[in-house]
């Protein structure tokens, strides 16, 4: 599934490449005539999570380099084998002057956050064991020193009220390995048997 998603992203990027690479022209008042203003972003920092490692690592990179940006990718240290493979493949197939991968844990991440970036993108989870709410605050604090714009995707939980949606979110999407995958069901004691029967029925149909 992750390969298919990335393939679609690459196809879209290839189709829209000229548009995305163009400088972002900004409107000016008559006072600035005949001047013009365009925004062209440079290096983007991307911090990545463990679920959907390939998609959440590479998909933002596709968009960034398609728009003419350089990228420094810091994969999650809890998946060292996947991180090493990403570093090897990106170095092999992409220009290292445009895309670099940095491995490491807290020390390396702290040093990276001390640098000035044009954009920081972080994807993680709000789960207590993952600590991404805390990490998100650390990133925002570091970025504020340089007024760096930040995108934080901190996961969380998606409420579901129908059995079919529960099954789709829990088992259909990456076999449940997603931060938004439902982990538990809230129901009444009297209604629980009906939910279980419906789950069995939908799972068999699924």
Backbone as JSON Lines, residues from 0, in Angstrom:
{"i":0,"aa":"X","n":[0.82,-1.19,0.0],"ca":[0.0,0.0,0.0],"c":[0.86,1.26,0.0]}
{"i":1,"aa":"X","n":[1.94,1.24,0.81],"ca":[2.79,2.42,0.88],"c":[3.48,2.69,-0.46]}
{"i":2,"aa":"X","n":[3.87,1.62,-1.15],"ca":[4.5,1.78,-2.46],"c":[3.53,2.41,-3.45]}
{"i":3,"aa":"X","n":[2.28,1.97,-3.42],"ca":[1.27,2.51,-4.33],"c":[1.03,3.99,-4.06]}
{"i":4,"aa":"X","n":[0.96,4.36,-2.79],"ca":[0.75,5.76,-2.43],"c":[1.9,6.64,-2.91]}
{"i":5,"aa":"X","n":[3.13,6.15,-2.74],"ca":[4.29,6.92,-3.18],"c":[4.35,7.03,-4.69]}
{"i":6,"aa":"X","n":[3.97,5.96,-5.37],"ca":[3.97,5.98,-6.83],"c":[2.99,7.03,-7.35]}
{"i":7,"aa":"X","n":[1.82,7.11,-6.73],"ca":[0.84,8.11,-7.13],"c":[1.35,9.53,-6.87]}
{"i":8,"aa":"X","n":[2.05,9.71,-5.76],"ca":[2.61,11.03,-5.45],"c":[3.67,11.44,-6.47]}
{"i":9,"aa":"X","n":[4.49,10.48,-6.89],"ca":[5.52,10.77,-7.88],"c":[4.89,11.13,-9.22]}
{"i":10,"aa":"X","n":[3.85,10.41,-9.61],"ca":[3.16,10.71,-10.86],"c":[2.56,12.11,-10.84]}
{"i":11,"aa":"X","n":[1.94,12.47,-9.71],"ca":[1.35,13.79,-9.58],"c":[2.43,14.87,-9.62]}
{"i":12,"aa":"X","n":[3.54,14.62,-8.93],"ca":[4.63,15.59,-8.9],"c":[5.22,15.8,-10.29]}
{"i":13,"aa":"X","n":[5.38,14.72,-11.03],"ca":[5.92,14.81,-12.39],"c":[4.99,15.64,-13.28]}
{"i":14,"aa":"X","n":[3.7,15.47,-13.09],"ca":[2.72,16.2,-13.9],"c":[2.69,17.69,-13.56]}
{"i":15,"aa":"X","n":[2.85,18.0,-12.27],"ca":[2.72,19.39,-11.82],"c":[4.07,20.07,-11.58]}
{"i":16,"aa":"X","n":[5.15,19.46,-12.02],"ca":[6.49,19.91,-11.66],"c":[6.74,21.38,-12.02]}
{"i":17,"aa":"X","n":[6.39,21.78,-13.23],"ca":[6.67,23.15,-13.66],"c":[5.92,24.17,-12.8]}
{"i":18,"aa":"X","n":[4.7,23.82,-12.43],"ca":[3.9,24.74,-11.6],"c":[4.49,24.86,-10.2]}
{"i":19,"aa":"X","n":[4.87,23.73,-9.62],"ca":[5.38,23.73,-8.25],"c":[6.75,24.4,-8.14]}
{"i":20,"aa":"X","n":[7.56,24.29,-9.18],"ca":[8.91,24.86,-9.13],"c":[8.92,26.36,-9.33]}
{"i":21,"aa":"X","n":[7.83,26.91,-9.82],"ca":[7.78,28.34,-10.08],"c":[7.78,29.12,-8.77]}
{"i":22,"aa":"X","n":[8.47,30.28,-8.73],"ca":[8.43,31.11,-7.52],"c":[7.0,31.53,-7.2]}
{"i":23,"aa":"X","n":[6.72,31.67,-5.92],"ca":[5.38,32.05,-5.47],"c":[5.26,33.57,-5.49]}
{"i":24,"aa":"X","n":[4.6,34.09,-6.51],"ca":[4.48,35.54,-6.66],"c":[3.49,36.1,-5.65]}
{"i":25,"aa":"X","n":[3.87,37.22,-5.04],"ca":[3.06,37.86,-4.02],"c":[2.54,39.21,-4.51]}
{"i":26,"aa":"X","n":[1.31,39.58,-4.13],"ca":[0.76,40.87,-4.56],"c":[1.44,42.03,-3.83]}
{"i":27,"aa":"X","n":[1.57,43.15,-4.51],"ca":[2.14,44.36,-3.93],"c":[1.2,45.54,-4.16]}
{"i":28,"aa":"X","n":[1.33,46.55,-3.34],"ca":[0.52,47.75,-3.52],"c":[1.13,48.62,-4.62]}
{"i":29,"aa":"X","n":[0.38,49.62,-5.05],"ca":[0.87,50.54,-6.09],"c":[2.11,51.3,-5.64]}
{"i":30,"aa":"X","n":[2.28,51.42,-4.34],"ca":[3.42,52.14,-3.8],"c":[4.74,51.48,-4.2]}
{"i":31,"aa":"X","n":[4.7,50.16,-4.43],"ca":[5.91,49.41,-4.76],"c":[6.17,49.32,-6.26]}
{"i":32,"aa":"X","n":[5.29,49.88,-7.08],"ca":[5.46,49.81,-8.54],"c":[6.78,50.46,-8.93]}
{"i":33,"aa":"X","n":[7.58,49.86,-9.84],"ca":[7.3,48.68,-10.67],"c":[7.93,47.4,-10.11]}
{"i":34,"aa":"X","n":[8.15,47.36,-8.81],"ca":[8.81,46.19,-8.22],"c":[7.89,44.97,-8.24]}
{"i":35,"aa":"X","n":[8.49,43.81,-8.08],"ca":[7.73,42.56,-7.96],"c":[8.31,41.75,-6.8]}
{"i":36,"aa":"X","n":[7.51,40.85,-6.26],"ca":[7.94,40.05,-5.12],"c":[7.57,38.59,-5.33]}
{"i":37,"aa":"X","n":[8.56,37.72,-5.16],"ca":[8.33,36.28,-5.26],"c":[9.02,35.6,-4.08]}
{"i":38,"aa":"X","n":[8.37,34.55,-3.56],"ca":[8.94,33.78,-2.46],"c":[9.47,32.46,-3.01]}
{"i":39,"aa":"X","n":[10.71,32.16,-2.69],"ca":[11.32,30.9,-3.11],"c":[11.97,30.28,-1.89]}
{"i":40,"aa":"X","n":[11.37,29.19,-1.39],"ca":[11.88,28.55,-0.19],"c":[13.1,27.7,-0.51]}
{"i":41,"aa":"X","n":[13.96,27.57,0.48],"ca":[15.19,26.77,0.31],"c":[15.09,25.51,1.15]}
{"i":42,"aa":"X","n":[16.0,25.32,2.08],"ca":[16.07,24.03,2.77],"c":[14.94,23.81,3.74]}
{"i":43,"aa":"X","n":[14.43,22.59,3.68],"ca":[13.33,22.17,4.53],"c":[13.81,21.02,5.4]}
{"i":44,"aa":"X","n":[13.45,21.05,6.66],"ca":[13.81,19.99,7.59],"c":[12.6,19.1,7.79]}
{"i":45,"aa":"X","n":[12.8,17.78,7.71],"ca":[11.68,16.85,7.87],"c":[12.02,15.81,8.91]}
{"i":46,"aa":"X","n":[11.22,15.76,9.99],"ca":[11.36,14.74,11.03],"c":[10.24,13.75,10.87]}
{"i":47,"aa":"X","n":[10.55,12.47,11.01],"ca":[9.61,11.43,10.61],"c":[9.29,10.48,11.76]}
{"i":48,"aa":"X","n":[8.15,9.79,11.64],"ca":[7.68,8.86,12.65],"c":[7.86,7.41,12.2]}
{"i":49,"aa":"X","n":[7.34,6.46,13.01],"ca":[7.59,5.05,12.75],"c":[6.51,4.38,11.91]}
{"i":50,"aa":"X","n":[5.23,4.73,12.12],"ca":[4.19,4.12,11.31],"c":[4.2,4.76,9.92]}
{"i":51,"aa":"X","n":[3.95,3.97,8.9],"ca":[4.03,4.46,7.52],"c":[5.39,5.11,7.27]}
{"i":52,"aa":"X","n":[6.46,4.42,7.67],"ca":[7.79,5.03,7.61],"c":[8.14,5.5,6.21]}
{"i":53,"aa":"X","n":[7.85,4.67,5.2],"ca":[8.2,5.04,3.84],"c":[7.37,6.23,3.35]}
{"i":54,"aa":"X","n":[6.05,6.14,3.54],"ca":[5.17,7.2,3.06],"c":[5.45,8.52,3.77]}
{"i":55,"aa":"X","n":[5.5,8.49,5.1],"ca":[5.66,9.72,5.86],"c":[7.08,10.28,5.78]}
{"i":56,"aa":"X","n":[8.02,9.48,5.32],"ca":[9.37,9.99,5.09],"c":[9.51,10.55,3.69]}
{"i":57,"aa":"X","n":[9.1,9.77,2.7],"ca":[9.4,10.11,1.32],"c":[8.37,11.03,0.68]}
{"i":58,"aa":"X","n":[7.1,10.89,1.05],"ca":[6.07,11.7,0.4],"c":[6.31,13.2,0.57]}
{"i":59,"aa":"X","n":[6.64,13.7,1.78],"ca":[6.96,15.13,1.89],"c":[8.22,15.51,1.11]}
{"i":60,"aa":"X","n":[9.16,14.58,0.99],"ca":[10.37,14.84,0.23],"c":[10.04,15.03,-1.25]}
{"i":61,"aa":"X","n":[9.12,14.21,-1.76],"ca":[8.7,14.32,-3.16],"c":[8.16,15.72,-3.44]}
{"i":62,"aa":"X","n":[7.26,16.18,-2.58],"ca":[6.69,17.51,-2.77],"c":[7.72,18.61,-2.64]}
{"i":63,"aa":"X","n":[8.64,18.46,-1.69],"ca":[9.63,19.51,-1.45],"c":[10.6,19.66,-2.61]}
{"i":64,"aa":"X","n":[11.17,18.55,-3.08],"ca":[12.14,18.66,-4.17],"c":[11.45,19.0,-5.49]}
{"i":65,"aa":"X","n":[10.18,18.63,-5.63],"ca":[9.43,18.99,-6.84],"c":[9.23,20.5,-6.92]}
{"i":66,"aa":"X","n":[9.17,21.15,-5.77],"ca":[9.01,22.6,-5.74],"c":[10.36,23.32,-5.73]}
{"i":67,"aa":"X","n":[11.44,22.56,-5.92],"ca":[12.76,23.17,-6.01],"c":[13.46,23.35,-4.68]}
{"i":68,"aa":"X","n":[13.02,22.66,-3.64],"ca":[13.63,22.81,-2.32],"c":[14.65,21.71,-2.05]}
{"i":69,"aa":"X","n":[15.6,22.02,-1.2],"ca":[16.48,21.0,-0.66],"c":[15.87,20.45,0.61]}
{"i":70,"aa":"X","n":[16.2,19.21,0.95],"ca":[15.58,18.55,2.1],"c":[16.63,17.84,2.94]}
{"i":71,"aa":"X","n":[16.5,18.0,4.26],"ca":[17.26,17.18,5.18],"c":[16.25,16.31,5.92]}
{"i":72,"aa":"X","n":[16.38,15.0,5.78],"ca":[15.44,14.05,6.36],"c":[16.05,13.39,7.59]}
{"i":73,"aa":"X","n":[15.33,13.45,8.69],"ca":[15.77,12.78,9.93],"c":[14.75,11.71,10.27]}
{"i":74,"aa":"X","n":[15.0,10.44,9.86],"ca":[14.07,9.35,10.17],"c":[14.07,9.03,11.67]}
{"i":75,"aa":"X","n":[13.05,8.32,12.08],"ca":[12.92,7.94,13.49],"c":[13.99,6.92,13.87]}
{"i":76,"aa":"X","n":[14.65,7.15,15.0],"ca":[15.73,6.27,15.43],"c":[15.23,4.92,15.93]}
{"i":77,"aa":"X","n":[13.92,4.8,16.21],"ca":[13.38,3.54,16.7],"c":[13.23,2.49,15.61]}
{"i":78,"aa":"X","n":[13.46,2.89,14.36],"ca":[13.42,1.95,13.24],"c":[14.74,2.06,12.48]}
{"i":79,"aa":"X","n":[15.85,1.62,13.09],"ca":[17.18,1.83,12.51],"c":[17.39,1.14,11.17]}
{"i":80,"aa":"X","n":[16.84,-0.05,10.99],"ca":[17.03,-0.76,9.72],"c":[16.37,0.0,8.58]}
{"i":81,"aa":"X","n":[15.14,0.44,8.79],"ca":[14.44,1.2,7.76],"c":[15.12,2.54,7.5]}
{"i":82,"aa":"X","n":[15.6,3.18,8.56],"ca":[16.29,4.46,8.41],"c":[17.57,4.3,7.61]}
{"i":83,"aa":"X","n":[18.31,3.23,7.87],"ca":[19.55,2.97,7.12],"c":[19.26,2.71,5.66]}
{"i":84,"aa":"X","n":[18.18,1.96,5.39],"ca":[17.81,1.67,4.01],"c":[17.41,2.95,3.28]}
{"i":85,"aa":"X","n":[16.65,3.82,3.96],"ca":[16.27,5.09,3.35],"c":[17.5,5.91,2.99]}
{"i":86,"aa":"X","n":[18.44,5.99,3.93],"ca":[19.65,6.76,3.69],"c":[20.43,6.2,2.5]}
{"i":87,"aa":"X","n":[20.54,4.89,2.43],"ca":[21.28,4.25,1.35],"c":[20.63,4.5,-0.01]}
{"i":88,"aa":"X","n":[19.31,4.31,-0.08],"ca":[18.62,4.45,-1.36],"c":[18.56,5.91,-1.83]}
{"i":89,"aa":"X","n":[18.28,6.83,-0.9],"ca":[18.2,8.23,-1.29],"c":[19.56,8.75,-1.75]}
{"i":90,"aa":"X","n":[20.62,8.3,-1.09],"ca":[21.97,8.7,-1.49],"c":[22.33,8.1,-2.85]}
{"i":91,"aa":"X","n":[21.81,6.9,-3.11],"ca":[22.13,6.21,-4.36],"c":[21.41,6.82,-5.56]}
{"i":92,"aa":"X","n":[20.15,7.24,-5.36],"ca":[19.33,7.64,-6.5],"c":[19.07,9.15,-6.59]}
{"i":93,"aa":"X","n":[19.35,9.9,-5.54],"ca":[19.08,11.34,-5.57],"c":[20.37,12.12,-5.34]}
{"i":94,"aa":"X","n":[20.35,13.36,-5.77],"ca":[21.5,14.24,-5.62],"c":[21.69,14.57,-4.13]}
{"i":95,"aa":"X","n":[22.83,14.19,-3.54],"ca":[23.05,14.46,-2.12],"c":[23.11,15.94,-1.79]}
{"i":96,"aa":"X","n":[23.31,16.78,-2.79],"ca":[23.28,18.23,-2.56],"c":[21.86,18.73,-2.35]}
{"i":97,"aa":"X","n":[20.88,17.93,-2.76],"ca":[19.48,18.33,-2.63],"c":[18.76,17.6,-1.51]}
{"i":98,"aa":"X","n":[19.12,16.33,-1.29],"ca":[18.45,15.53,-0.27],"c":[19.51,14.8,0.56]}
{"i":99,"aa":"X","n":[19.47,15.02,1.86],"ca":[20.38,14.32,2.76],"c":[19.58,13.66,3.88]}
{"i":100,"aa":"X","n":[20.09,12.53,4.35],"ca":[19.46,11.81,5.46],"c":[20.43,11.8,6.64]}
{"i":101,"aa":"X","n":[19.94,12.18,7.8],"ca":[20.76,12.2,9.01],"c":[20.18,11.2,10.01]}
{"i":102,"aa":"X","n":[20.98,10.22,10.39],"ca":[20.55,9.25,11.4],"c":[20.95,9.75,12.78]}
{"i":103,"aa":"X","n":[20.41,9.1,13.79],"ca":[20.77,9.48,15.15],"c":[19.54,9.61,16.03]}
{"i":104,"aa":"X","n":[19.78,10.04,17.27],"ca":[18.69,10.13,18.24],"c":[18.59,11.55,18.79]}
{"i":105,"aa":"X","n":[18.52,11.68,20.1],"ca":[18.26,12.98,20.72],"c":[19.39,13.97,20.46]}
{"i":106,"aa":"X","n":[20.63,13.53,20.58],"ca":[21.77,14.44,20.41],"c":[21.79,15.04,19.02]}
{"i":107,"aa":"X","n":[21.63,14.18,18.01],"ca":[21.66,14.66,16.63],"c":[20.47,15.57,16.33]}
{"i":108,"aa":"X","n":[19.3,15.18,16.83],"ca":[18.11,15.99,16.6],"c":[18.24,17.36,17.25]}
{"i":109,"aa":"X","n":[18.8,17.4,18.45],"ca":[18.99,18.67,19.14],"c":[19.92,19.58,18.37]}
{"i":110,"aa":"X","n":[21.01,19.02,17.84],"ca":[21.95,19.81,17.04],"c":[21.29,20.34,15.77]}
{"i":111,"aa":"X","n":[20.46,19.5,15.15],"ca":[19.78,19.93,13.94],"c":[18.8,21.06,14.23]}
{"i":112,"aa":"X","n":[18.1,20.98,15.35],"ca":[17.12,22.0,15.69],"c":[17.76,23.34,16.04]}
{"i":113,"aa":"X","n":[19.05,23.33,16.32],"ca":[19.75,24.58,16.59],"c":[20.05,25.36,15.32]}
{"i":114,"aa":"X","n":[19.94,24.69,14.16],"ca":[20.22,25.34,12.89],"c":[19.0,26.12,12.41]}
{"i":115,"aa":"X","n":[19.24,27.03,11.48],"ca":[18.15,27.81,10.89],"c":[17.65,27.11,9.63]}
{"i":116,"aa":"X","n":[16.36,26.81,9.6],"ca":[15.73,26.17,8.45],"c":[14.63,27.07,7.9]}
{"i":117,"aa":"X","n":[14.27,26.84,6.65],"ca":[13.18,27.61,6.05],"c":[11.82,26.99,6.37]}
{"i":118,"aa":"X","n":[11.82,25.71,6.71],"ca":[10.57,25.03,7.05],"c":[10.91,23.75,7.8]}
{"i":119,"aa":"X","n":[10.15,23.46,8.85],"ca":[10.3,22.2,9.58],"c":[8.97,21.46,9.53]}
{"i":120,"aa":"X","n":[9.04,20.2,9.11],"ca":[7.83,19.37,9.04],"c":[8.05,18.16,9.94]}
{"i":121,"aa":"X","n":[7.17,17.99,10.92],"ca":[7.3,16.85,11.84],"c":[6.0,16.07,11.87]}
{"i":122,"aa":"X","n":[6.13,14.76,11.76],"ca":[4.95,13.9,11.88],"c":[5.22,12.87,12.96]}
{"i":123,"aa":"X","n":[4.27,12.73,13.86],"ca":[4.45,11.8,14.97],"c":[3.11,11.35,15.51]}
{"i":124,"aa":"X","n":[2.99,11.31,16.81],"ca":[1.77,10.83,17.45],"c":[1.62,11.5,18.8]}
{"i":125,"aa":"X","n":[0.38,11.63,19.27],"ca":[0.14,12.21,20.59],"c":[0.11,11.14,21.67]}
{"i":126,"aa":"X","n":[0.43,9.89,21.32],"ca":[0.42,8.82,22.31],"c":[1.47,9.07,23.39]}
{"i":127,"aa":"X","n":[1.14,8.69,24.61],"ca":[2.03,8.96,25.73],"c":[3.38,8.27,25.57]}
{"i":128,"aa":"X","n":[3.36,7.02,25.07],"ca":[4.63,6.28,24.96],"c":[5.52,6.85,23.88]}
{"i":129,"aa":"X","n":[4.91,7.5,22.9],"ca":[5.7,8.05,21.81],"c":[6.22,9.45,22.15]}
{"i":130,"aa":"X","n":[5.47,10.15,22.99],"ca":[5.95,11.44,23.49],"c":[5.97,12.55,22.47]}
{"i":131,"aa":"X","n":[5.17,12.47,21.4],"ca":[5.28,13.45,20.33],"c":[4.7,14.8,20.7]}
{"i":132,"aa":"X","n":[3.78,14.84,21.68],"ca":[3.31,16.14,22.14],"c":[4.47,16.91,22.75]}
{"i":133,"aa":"X","n":[5.27,16.22,23.54],"ca":[6.45,16.85,24.13],"c":[7.46,17.23,23.06]}
{"i":134,"aa":"X","n":[7.67,16.33,22.1],"ca":[8.61,16.6,21.02],"c":[8.12,17.78,20.18]}
{"i":135,"aa":"X","n":[6.81,17.82,19.94],"ca":[6.25,18.93,19.18],"c":[6.53,20.27,19.84]}
{"i":136,"aa":"X","n":[6.43,20.32,21.16],"ca":[6.72,21.56,21.89],"c":[8.2,21.93,21.77]}
{"i":137,"aa":"X","n":[9.07,20.91,21.83],"ca":[10.51,21.17,21.69],"c":[10.81,21.75,20.32]}
{"i":138,"aa":"X","n":[10.19,21.18,19.28],"ca":[10.41,21.65,17.91],"c":[9.91,23.08,17.75]}
{"i":139,"aa":"X","n":[8.71,23.36,18.27],"ca":[8.15,24.71,18.16],"c":[9.03,25.73,18.89]}
{"i":140,"aa":"X","n":[9.54,25.35,20.05],"ca":[10.4,26.25,20.81],"c":[11.69,26.56,20.06]}
{"i":141,"aa":"X","n":[12.3,25.51,19.49],"ca":[13.54,25.71,18.73],"c":[13.29,26.53,17.47]}
{"i":142,"aa":"X","n":[12.18,26.27,16.79],"ca":[11.86,27.0,15.56],"c":[11.57,28.46,15.83]}
{"i":143,"aa":"X","n":[11.0,28.76,16.99],"ca":[10.65,30.14,17.32],"c":[11.88,31.05,17.39]}
{"i":144,"aa":"X","n":[13.02,30.48,17.74],"ca":[14.25,31.28,17.83],"c":[14.64,31.86,16.48]}
{"i":145,"aa":"X","n":[14.28,31.16,15.41],"ca":[14.62,31.62,14.06],"c":[13.38,32.05,13.28]}
{"i":146,"aa":"X","n":[12.23,32.09,13.93],"ca":[10.95,32.39,13.26],"c":[10.71,31.44,12.09]}
{"i":147,"aa":"X","n":[11.06,30.18,12.28],"ca":[10.9,29.17,11.23],"c":[9.47,28.63,11.23]}
{"i":148,"aa":"X","n":[8.79,28.64,10.09],"ca":[7.45,28.05,10.03],"c":[7.51,26.54,10.23]}
{"i":149,"aa":"X","n":[6.52,26.01,10.94],"ca":[6.52,24.6,11.32],"c":[5.18,23.96,10.98]}
{"i":150,"aa":"X","n":[5.24,22.72,10.48],"ca":[4.04,21.9,10.31],"c":[4.17,20.7,11.25]}
{"i":151,"aa":"X","n":[3.21,20.55,12.17],"ca":[3.23,19.45,13.12],"c":[2.03,18.54,12.86]}
{"i":152,"aa":"X","n":[2.31,17.28,12.58],"ca":[1.24,16.28,12.45],"c":[1.44,15.33,13.62]}
{"i":153,"aa":"X","n":[0.62,15.51,14.66],"ca":[0.85,14.79,15.91],"c":[-0.08,13.61,16.12]}
{"i":154,"aa":"X","n":[-0.71,13.17,15.06],"ca":[-1.53,11.97,15.16],"c":[-2.77,12.17,16.0]}
{"i":155,"aa":"X","n":[-2.96,11.31,16.98],"ca":[-4.16,11.39,17.79],"c":[-5.08,10.22,17.49]}
{"i":156,"aa":"X","n":[-6.32,10.34,17.86],"ca":[-7.29,9.27,17.66],"c":[-8.5,9.79,16.89]}
{"i":157,"aa":"X","n":[-8.99,8.96,15.98],"ca":[-10.16,9.32,15.19],"c":[-11.38,8.59,15.76]}
{"i":158,"aa":"X","n":[-12.37,9.33,16.24],"ca":[-13.56,8.66,16.79],"c":[-14.36,7.97,15.69]}
{"i":159,"aa":"X","n":[-14.82,6.77,15.96],"ca":[-15.65,6.03,15.01],"c":[-16.91,5.56,15.72]}
{"i":160,"aa":"X","n":[-18.03,5.61,15.03],"ca":[-19.3,5.23,15.65],"c":[-19.98,4.09,14.91]}
{"i":161,"aa":"X","n":[-19.44,3.67,13.77],"ca":[-20.03,2.56,13.04],"c":[-19.02,1.43,12.95]}
{"i":162,"aa":"X","n":[-19.5,0.22,12.96],"ca":[-18.62,-0.95,12.97],"c":[-17.76,-1.01,11.71]}
{"i":163,"aa":"X","n":[-18.34,-0.68,10.57],"ca":[-17.58,-0.76,9.33],"c":[-16.38,0.19,9.35]}
{"i":164,"aa":"X","n":[-16.57,1.39,9.9],"ca":[-15.47,2.33,10.01],"c":[-14.41,1.85,11.0]}
{"i":165,"aa":"X","n":[-14.85,1.19,12.07],"ca":[-13.9,0.65,13.04],"c":[-12.99,-0.38,12.37]}
{"i":166,"aa":"X","n":[-13.57,-1.27,11.61],"ca":[-12.8,-2.31,10.93],"c":[-11.87,-1.7,9.89]}
{"i":167,"aa":"X","n":[-12.38,-0.73,9.14],"ca":[-11.57,-0.08,8.12],"c":[-10.35,0.61,8.72]}
{"i":168,"aa":"X","n":[-10.56,1.31,9.83],"ca":[-9.46,2.03,10.45],"c":[-8.49,1.13,11.19]}
{"i":169,"aa":"X","n":[-9.01,0.02,11.74],"ca":[-8.16,-0.83,12.56],"c":[-7.38,-1.85,11.76]}
{"i":170,"aa":"X","n":[-7.97,-2.41,10.72],"ca":[-7.3,-3.5,10.0],"c":[-7.0,-3.21,8.53]}
{"i":171,"aa":"X","n":[-7.77,-2.35,7.9],"ca":[-7.58,-2.14,6.47],"c":[-6.4,-1.22,6.18]}
{"i":172,"aa":"X","n":[-6.15,-0.27,7.06],"ca":[-5.13,0.74,6.83],"c":[-3.8,0.33,7.46]}
{"i":173,"aa":"X","n":[-2.9,-0.23,6.65],"ca":[-1.57,-0.62,7.14],"c":[-1.66,-1.63,8.28]}
{"i":174,"aa":"X","n":[-2.66,-2.5,8.22],"ca":[-2.87,-3.52,9.26],"c":[-2.98,-2.93,10.67]}
{"i":175,"aa":"X","n":[-3.57,-1.75,10.74],"ca":[-3.77,-1.12,12.03],"c":[-2.57,-0.37,12.56]}
{"i":176,"aa":"X","n":[-1.44,-0.4,11.84],"ca":[-0.24,0.29,12.3],"c":[-0.29,1.76,11.87]}
{"i":177,"aa":"X","n":[-1.19,2.48,12.49],"ca":[-1.35,3.9,12.2],"c":[-1.74,4.62,13.49]}
{"i":178,"aa":"X","n":[-1.25,5.83,13.65],"ca":[-1.51,6.55,14.89],"c":[-2.99,6.89,15.04]}
{"i":179,"aa":"X","n":[-3.73,6.93,13.95],"ca":[-5.15,7.25,14.03],"c":[-6.02,6.0,14.04]}
{"i":180,"aa":"X","n":[-5.41,4.83,14.15],"ca":[-6.16,3.59,14.19],"c":[-6.88,3.46,15.53]}
{"i":181,"aa":"X","n":[-8.19,3.11,15.53],"ca":[-8.92,2.98,16.8],"c":[-8.37,1.83,17.64]}
{"i":182,"aa":"X","n":[-8.16,2.08,18.92],"ca":[-7.6,1.08,19.83],"c":[-8.64,0.49,20.77]}
{"i":183,"aa":"X","n":[-9.73,1.18,20.97],"ca":[-10.75,0.67,21.88],"c":[-12.12,1.21,21.48]}
{"i":184,"aa":"X","n":[-13.16,0.54,21.98],"ca":[-14.54,0.92,21.68],"c":[-15.23,1.29,22.99]}
{"i":185,"aa":"X","n":[-15.91,2.41,22.99],"ca":[-16.72,2.82,24.13],"c":[-18.18,2.52,23.83]}
{"i":186,"aa":"X","n":[-18.78,1.7,24.66],"ca":[-20.18,1.35,24.46],"c":[-20.8,1.01,25.82]}
{"i":187,"aa":"X","n":[-22.08,0.78,25.85],"ca":[-22.74,0.39,27.09],"c":[-22.67,-1.12,27.26]}
{"i":188,"aa":"X","n":[-22.83,-1.59,28.49],"ca":[-22.77,-3.01,28.78],"c":[-23.88,-3.76,28.04]}
{"i":189,"aa":"X","n":[-25.05,-3.14,27.93],"ca":[-26.17,-3.79,27.27],"c":[-25.97,-3.87,25.76]}
{"i":190,"aa":"X","n":[-25.29,-2.87,25.19],"ca":[-25.14,-2.81,23.73],"c":[-23.9,-3.55,23.23]}
{"i":191,"aa":"X","n":[-22.98,-3.89,24.14],"ca":[-21.72,-4.53,23.75],"c":[-21.91,-5.81,22.94]}
{"i":192,"aa":"X","n":[-22.83,-6.73,23.3],"ca":[-23.01,-7.94,22.5],"c":[-23.4,-7.65,21.05]}
{"i":193,"aa":"X","n":[-24.22,-6.61,20.84],"ca":[-24.61,-6.25,19.48],"c":[-23.41,-5.75,18.68]}
{"i":194,"aa":"X","n":[-22.55,-5.0,19.35],"ca":[-21.34,-4.5,18.68],"c":[-20.44,-5.66,18.28]}
{"i":195,"aa":"X","n":[-20.28,-6.63,19.18],"ca":[-19.44,-7.79,18.9],"c":[-20.0,-8.59,17.73]}
{"i":196,"aa":"X","n":[-21.31,-8.8,17.72],"ca":[-21.93,-9.54,16.62],"c":[-21.75,-8.8,15.3]}
{"i":197,"aa":"X","n":[-21.9,-7.48,15.34],"ca":[-21.74,-6.68,14.12],"c":[-20.29,-6.71,13.64]}
{"i":198,"aa":"X","n":[-19.34,-6.69,14.58],"ca":[-17.93,-6.78,14.21],"c":[-17.62,-8.1,13.52]}
{"i":199,"aa":"X","n":[-18.14,-9.19,14.07],"ca":[-17.92,-10.5,13.47],"c":[-18.49,-10.55,12.05]}
{"i":200,"aa":"X","n":[-19.7,-10.02,11.9],"ca":[-20.36,-10.04,10.59],"c":[-19.59,-9.22,9.57]}
{"i":201,"aa":"X","n":[-19.15,-8.03,9.96],"ca":[-18.43,-7.16,9.03],"c":[-17.04,-7.71,8.71]}
{"i":202,"aa":"X","n":[-16.39,-8.32,9.7],"ca":[-15.07,-8.9,9.45],"c":[-15.15,-10.04,8.45]}
{"i":203,"aa":"X","n":[-16.17,-10.88,8.58],"ca":[-16.35,-11.97,7.62],"c":[-16.64,-11.43,6.23]}
{"i":204,"aa":"X","n":[-17.44,-10.38,6.15],"ca":[-17.75,-9.78,4.85],"c":[-16.54,-9.08,4.27]}
{"i":205,"aa":"X","n":[-15.72,-8.49,5.15],"ca":[-14.55,-7.73,4.73],"c":[-13.5,-8.64,4.09]}
